Coordinates of N, CA and C in Angstrom, one line a residue:
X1 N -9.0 12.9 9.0 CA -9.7 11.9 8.2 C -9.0 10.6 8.3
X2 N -9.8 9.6 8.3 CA -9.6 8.2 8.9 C -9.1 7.9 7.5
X3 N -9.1 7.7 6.3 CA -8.0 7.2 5.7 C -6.9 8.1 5.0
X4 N -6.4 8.8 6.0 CA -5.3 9.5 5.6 C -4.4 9.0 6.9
X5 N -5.5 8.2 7.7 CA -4.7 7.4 8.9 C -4.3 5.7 8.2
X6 N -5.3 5.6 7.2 CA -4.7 4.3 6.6 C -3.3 4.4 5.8
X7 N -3.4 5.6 5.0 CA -2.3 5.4 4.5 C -1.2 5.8 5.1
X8 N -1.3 6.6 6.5 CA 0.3 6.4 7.2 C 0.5 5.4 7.8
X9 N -0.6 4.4 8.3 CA 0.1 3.5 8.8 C 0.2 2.3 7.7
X10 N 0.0 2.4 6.9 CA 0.4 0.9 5.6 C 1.3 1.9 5.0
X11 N 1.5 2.7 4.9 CA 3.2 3.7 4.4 C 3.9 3.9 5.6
X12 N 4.0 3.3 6.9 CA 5.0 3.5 7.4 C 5.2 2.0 7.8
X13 N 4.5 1.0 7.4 CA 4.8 -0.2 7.4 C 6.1 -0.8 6.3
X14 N 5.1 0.0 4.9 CA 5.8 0.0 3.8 C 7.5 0.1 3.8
X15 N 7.3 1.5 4.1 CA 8.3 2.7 4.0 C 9.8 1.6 4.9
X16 N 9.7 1.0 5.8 CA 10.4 0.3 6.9 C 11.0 -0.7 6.2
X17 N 9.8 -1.6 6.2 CA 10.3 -2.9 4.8 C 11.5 -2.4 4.0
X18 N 10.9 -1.8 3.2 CA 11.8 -1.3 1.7 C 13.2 -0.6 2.2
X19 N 13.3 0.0 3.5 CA 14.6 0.5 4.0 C 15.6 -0.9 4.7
X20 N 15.0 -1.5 5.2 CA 15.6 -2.7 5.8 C 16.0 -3.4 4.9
X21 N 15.6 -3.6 3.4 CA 16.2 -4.4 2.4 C 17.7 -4.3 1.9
X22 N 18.1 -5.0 1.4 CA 19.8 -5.3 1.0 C 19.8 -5.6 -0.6
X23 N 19.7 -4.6 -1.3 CA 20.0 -2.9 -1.3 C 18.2 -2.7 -0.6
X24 N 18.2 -1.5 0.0 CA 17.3 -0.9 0.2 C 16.3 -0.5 -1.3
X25 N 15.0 -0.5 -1.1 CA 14.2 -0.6 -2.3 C 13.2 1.3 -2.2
X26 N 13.6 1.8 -3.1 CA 13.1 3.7 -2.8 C 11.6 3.0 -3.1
X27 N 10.7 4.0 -2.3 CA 9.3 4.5 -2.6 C 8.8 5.7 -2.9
X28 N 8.0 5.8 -3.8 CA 7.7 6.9 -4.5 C 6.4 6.8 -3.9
X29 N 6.1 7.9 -2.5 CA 4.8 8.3 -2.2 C 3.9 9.1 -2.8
X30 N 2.4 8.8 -2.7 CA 1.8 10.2 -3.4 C 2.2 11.9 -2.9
X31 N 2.7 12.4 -4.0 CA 2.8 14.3 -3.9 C 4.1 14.4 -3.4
X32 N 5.4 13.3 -3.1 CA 6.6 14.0 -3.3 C 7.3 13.5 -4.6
X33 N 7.7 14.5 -4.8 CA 9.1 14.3 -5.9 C 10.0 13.1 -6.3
X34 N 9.7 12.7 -7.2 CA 10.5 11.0 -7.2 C 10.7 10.9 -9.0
X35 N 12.5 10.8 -8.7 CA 13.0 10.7 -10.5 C 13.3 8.9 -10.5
X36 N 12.9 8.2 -11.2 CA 13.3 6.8 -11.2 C 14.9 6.6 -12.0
X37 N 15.3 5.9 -11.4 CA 16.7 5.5 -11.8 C 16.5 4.3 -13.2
X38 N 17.0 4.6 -14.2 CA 17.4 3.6 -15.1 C 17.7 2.5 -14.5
X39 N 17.4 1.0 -14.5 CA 17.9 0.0 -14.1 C 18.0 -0.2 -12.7
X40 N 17.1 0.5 -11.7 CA 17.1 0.3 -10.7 C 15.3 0.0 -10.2
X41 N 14.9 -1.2 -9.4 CA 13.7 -1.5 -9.1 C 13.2 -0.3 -8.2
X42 N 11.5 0.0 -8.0 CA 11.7 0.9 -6.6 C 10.1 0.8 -6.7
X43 N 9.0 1.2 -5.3 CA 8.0 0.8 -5.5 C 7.4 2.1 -5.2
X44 N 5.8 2.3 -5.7 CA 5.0 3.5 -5.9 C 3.9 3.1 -5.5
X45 N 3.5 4.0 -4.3 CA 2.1 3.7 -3.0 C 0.9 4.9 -3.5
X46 N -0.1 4.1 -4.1 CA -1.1 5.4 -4.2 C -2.5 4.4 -3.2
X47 N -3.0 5.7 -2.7 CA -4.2 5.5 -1.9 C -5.6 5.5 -2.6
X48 N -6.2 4.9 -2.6 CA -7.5 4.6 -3.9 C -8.8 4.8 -2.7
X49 N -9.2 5.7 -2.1 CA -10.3 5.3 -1.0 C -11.6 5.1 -1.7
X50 N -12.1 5.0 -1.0 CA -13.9 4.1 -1.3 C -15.2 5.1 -0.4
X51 N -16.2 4.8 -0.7 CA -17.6 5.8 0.4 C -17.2 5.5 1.5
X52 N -16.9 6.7 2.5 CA -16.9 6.6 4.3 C -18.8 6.0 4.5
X53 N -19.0 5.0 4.9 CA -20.4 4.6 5.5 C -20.5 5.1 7.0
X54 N -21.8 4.9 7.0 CA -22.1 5.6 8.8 C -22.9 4.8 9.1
X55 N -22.8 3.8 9.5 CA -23.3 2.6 9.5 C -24.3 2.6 10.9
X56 N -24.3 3.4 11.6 CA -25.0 3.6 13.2 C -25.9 5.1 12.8
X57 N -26.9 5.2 13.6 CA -27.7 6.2 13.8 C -26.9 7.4 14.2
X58 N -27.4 8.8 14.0 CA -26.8 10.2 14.2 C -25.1 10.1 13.4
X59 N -24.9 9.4 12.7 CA -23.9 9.4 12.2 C -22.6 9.4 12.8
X60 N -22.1 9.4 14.4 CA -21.5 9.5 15.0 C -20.1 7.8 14.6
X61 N -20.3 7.2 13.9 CA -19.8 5.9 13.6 C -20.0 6.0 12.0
X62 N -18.4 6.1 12.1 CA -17.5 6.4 10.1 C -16.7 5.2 9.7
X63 N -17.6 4.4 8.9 CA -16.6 3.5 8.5 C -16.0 3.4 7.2
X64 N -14.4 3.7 7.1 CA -13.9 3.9 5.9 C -12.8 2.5 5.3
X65 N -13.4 2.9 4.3 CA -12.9 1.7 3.5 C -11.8 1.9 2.0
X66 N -11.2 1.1 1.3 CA -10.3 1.7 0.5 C -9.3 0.7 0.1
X67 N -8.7 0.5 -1.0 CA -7.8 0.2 -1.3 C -5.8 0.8 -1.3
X68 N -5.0 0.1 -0.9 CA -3.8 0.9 -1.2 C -3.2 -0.1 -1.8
X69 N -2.7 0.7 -2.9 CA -2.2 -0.2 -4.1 C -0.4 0.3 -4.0
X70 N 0.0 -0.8 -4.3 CA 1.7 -0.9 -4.7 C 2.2 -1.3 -5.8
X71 N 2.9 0.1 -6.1 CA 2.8 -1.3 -7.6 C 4.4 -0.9 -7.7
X72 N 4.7 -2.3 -8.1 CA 6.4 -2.6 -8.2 C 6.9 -2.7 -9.6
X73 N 7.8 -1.7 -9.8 CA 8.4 -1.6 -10.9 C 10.0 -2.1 -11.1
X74 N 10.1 -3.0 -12.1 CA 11.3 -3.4 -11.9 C 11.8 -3.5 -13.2
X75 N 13.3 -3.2 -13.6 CA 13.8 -2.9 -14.8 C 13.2 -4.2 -16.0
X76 N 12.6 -3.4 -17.1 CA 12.8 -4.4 -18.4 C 13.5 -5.2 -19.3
X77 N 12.9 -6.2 -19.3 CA 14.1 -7.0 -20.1 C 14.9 -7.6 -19.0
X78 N 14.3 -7.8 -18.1 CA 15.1 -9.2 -16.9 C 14.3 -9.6 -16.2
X79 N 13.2 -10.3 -16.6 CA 12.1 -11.7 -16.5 C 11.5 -11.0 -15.3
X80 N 10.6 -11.9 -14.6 CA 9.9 -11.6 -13.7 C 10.0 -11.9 -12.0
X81 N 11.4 -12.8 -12.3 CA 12.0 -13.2 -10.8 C 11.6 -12.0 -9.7
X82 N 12.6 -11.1 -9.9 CA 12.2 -10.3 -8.6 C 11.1 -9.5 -8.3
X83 N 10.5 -8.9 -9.2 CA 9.0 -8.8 -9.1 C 8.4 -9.5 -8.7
X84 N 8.6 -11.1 -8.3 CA 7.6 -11.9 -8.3 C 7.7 -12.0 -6.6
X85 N 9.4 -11.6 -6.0 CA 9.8 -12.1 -5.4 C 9.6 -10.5 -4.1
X86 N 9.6 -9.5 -4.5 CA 8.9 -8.5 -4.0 C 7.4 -8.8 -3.7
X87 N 6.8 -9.2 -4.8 CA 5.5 -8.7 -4.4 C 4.9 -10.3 -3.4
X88 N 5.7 -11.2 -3.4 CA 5.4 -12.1 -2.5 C 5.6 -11.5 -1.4
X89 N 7.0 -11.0 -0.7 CA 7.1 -10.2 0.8 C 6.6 -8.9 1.0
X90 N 5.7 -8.5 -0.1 CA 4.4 -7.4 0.4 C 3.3 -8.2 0.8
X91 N 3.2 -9.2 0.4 CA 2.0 -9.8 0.9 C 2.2 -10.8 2.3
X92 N 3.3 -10.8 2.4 CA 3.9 -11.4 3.6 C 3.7 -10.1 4.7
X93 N 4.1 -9.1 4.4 CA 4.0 -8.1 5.6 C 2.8 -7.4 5.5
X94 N 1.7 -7.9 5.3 CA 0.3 -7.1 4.7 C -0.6 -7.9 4.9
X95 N 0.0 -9.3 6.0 CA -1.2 -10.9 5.8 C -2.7 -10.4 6.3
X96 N -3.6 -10.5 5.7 CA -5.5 -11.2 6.5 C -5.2 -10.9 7.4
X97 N -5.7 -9.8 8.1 CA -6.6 -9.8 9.4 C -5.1 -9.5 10.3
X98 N -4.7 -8.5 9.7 CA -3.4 -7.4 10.0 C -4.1 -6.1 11.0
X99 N -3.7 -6.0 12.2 CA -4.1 -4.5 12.6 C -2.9 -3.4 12.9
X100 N -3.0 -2.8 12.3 CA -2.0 -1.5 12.4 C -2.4 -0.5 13.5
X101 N -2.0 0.7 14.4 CA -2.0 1.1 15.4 C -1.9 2.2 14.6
X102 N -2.5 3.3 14.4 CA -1.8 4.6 14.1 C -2.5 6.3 14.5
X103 N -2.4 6.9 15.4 CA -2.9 8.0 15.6 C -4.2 7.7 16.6
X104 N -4.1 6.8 17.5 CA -4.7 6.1 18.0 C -6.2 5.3 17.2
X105 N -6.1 5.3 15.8 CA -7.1 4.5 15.3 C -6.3 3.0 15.1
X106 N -7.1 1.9 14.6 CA -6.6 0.8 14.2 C -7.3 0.7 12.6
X107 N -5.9 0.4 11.7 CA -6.4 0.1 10.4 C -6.2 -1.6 10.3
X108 N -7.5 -1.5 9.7 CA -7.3 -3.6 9.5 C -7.4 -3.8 8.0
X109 N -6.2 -4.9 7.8 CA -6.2 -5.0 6.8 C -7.2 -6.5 6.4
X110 N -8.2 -6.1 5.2 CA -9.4 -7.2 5.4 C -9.2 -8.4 4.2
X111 N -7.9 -8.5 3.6 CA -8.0 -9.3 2.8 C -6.3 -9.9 2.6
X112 N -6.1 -11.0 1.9 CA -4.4 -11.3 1.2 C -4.4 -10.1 0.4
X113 N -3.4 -9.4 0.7 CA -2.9 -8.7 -0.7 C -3.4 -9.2 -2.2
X114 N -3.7 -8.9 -3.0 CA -4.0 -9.2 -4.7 C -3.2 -8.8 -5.6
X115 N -2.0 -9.8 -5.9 CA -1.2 -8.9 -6.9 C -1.9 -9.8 -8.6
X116 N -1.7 -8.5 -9.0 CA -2.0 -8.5 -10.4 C -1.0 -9.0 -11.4
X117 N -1.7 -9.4 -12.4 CA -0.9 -9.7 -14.2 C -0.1 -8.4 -13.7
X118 N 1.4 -8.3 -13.9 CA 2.3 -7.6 -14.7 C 2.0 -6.8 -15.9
X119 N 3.1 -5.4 -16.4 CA 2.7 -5.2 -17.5 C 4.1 -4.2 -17.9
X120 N 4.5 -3.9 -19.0 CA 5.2 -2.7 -19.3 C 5.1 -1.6 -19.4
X121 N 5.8 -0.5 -18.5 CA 5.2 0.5 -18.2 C 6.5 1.2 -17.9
X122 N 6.9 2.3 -19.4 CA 7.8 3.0 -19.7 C 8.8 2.2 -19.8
X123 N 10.1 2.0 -19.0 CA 11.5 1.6 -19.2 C 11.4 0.3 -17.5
X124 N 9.8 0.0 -17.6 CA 9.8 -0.4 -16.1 C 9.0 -2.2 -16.3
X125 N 8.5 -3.4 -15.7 CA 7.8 -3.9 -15.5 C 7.1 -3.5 -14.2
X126 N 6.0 -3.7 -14.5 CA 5.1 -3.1 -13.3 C 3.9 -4.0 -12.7
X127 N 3.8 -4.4 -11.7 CA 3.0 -5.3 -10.8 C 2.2 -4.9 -9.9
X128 N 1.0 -4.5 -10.1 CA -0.1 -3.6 -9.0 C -0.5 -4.7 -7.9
X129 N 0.0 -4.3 -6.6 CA -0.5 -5.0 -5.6 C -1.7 -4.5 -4.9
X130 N -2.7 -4.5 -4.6 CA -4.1 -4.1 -4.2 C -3.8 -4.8 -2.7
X131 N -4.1 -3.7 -1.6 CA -4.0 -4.3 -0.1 C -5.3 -3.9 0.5
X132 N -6.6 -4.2 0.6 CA -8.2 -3.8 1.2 C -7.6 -3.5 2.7
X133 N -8.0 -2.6 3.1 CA -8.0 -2.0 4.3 C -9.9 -1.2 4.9
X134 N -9.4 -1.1 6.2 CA -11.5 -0.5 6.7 C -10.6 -0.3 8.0
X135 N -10.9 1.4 8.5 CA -10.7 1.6 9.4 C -12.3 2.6 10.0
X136 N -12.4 2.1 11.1 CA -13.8 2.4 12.2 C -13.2 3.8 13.5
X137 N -14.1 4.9 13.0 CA -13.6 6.1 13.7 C -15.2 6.4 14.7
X138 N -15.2 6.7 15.7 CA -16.3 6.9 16.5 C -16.2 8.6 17.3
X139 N -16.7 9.7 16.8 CA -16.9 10.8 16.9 C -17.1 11.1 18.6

């Protein structure tokens, strides 16, 4: 299924970013195991998909569409600098009219990232990035 190809290739985009950082920043993917550290930032990727269209006759042409959201949690009670400063270099590696390569499909990413109002959420500040993606599969 064509967006289980989106989210490996915008999670293994992700996943690279967040290792290459100085400290490295953990990701909490959907359905593994993830304890958050007190006082440590780390980001959580859920996949939000949308109606696969079949936009051509006999159905043989699936075009899927969908959101993958990031939302960055960073310790409470120390302003919004680095949150602000994360979710700027997600949208830096996620620019308009992005094509990703993966499993031989191409995911395109169809918009700027959208990061949202902030909010408190548990022992965390939390900042939902929204990245529009549509990937085109031909049977």
């Amino acid at each position: 299924m064509s967006h289980d190809i989106a989210r490996a290739a915008i999670e293994t985009r992700l996943a690279a970013w967040a290792k290459a950082r100085t400290p490295a920043l953990p990701v909490a993917f959907g359905n593994f195991a993830y304890t958050p550290t007190t006082g440590q930032s780390y980001l959580q990727g859920d996949l939000l998909p949308a109606s696969t269209l079949n936009p051509s006759q006999g159905g043989k042409h699936k075009h899927y569409t969908g959101l993958y959201q990031v939302s960055v949690r960073t310790p409470t009670g120390k302003g919004t600098t680095e949150s602000a400063a994360i979710s700027k270099s997600i949208e830096e590696i996620f620019p308009c009219a992005t094509t990703l390569q993966y499993s031989g499909l191409s995911v395109h990413i169809d918009s700027t990232p959208s990061v949202a109002a902030g909010r408190p959420d548990g022992g965390f500040w939390m900042v939902p990035i929204t990245i529009s993606y549509h990937v085109d599969a031909f049977d």
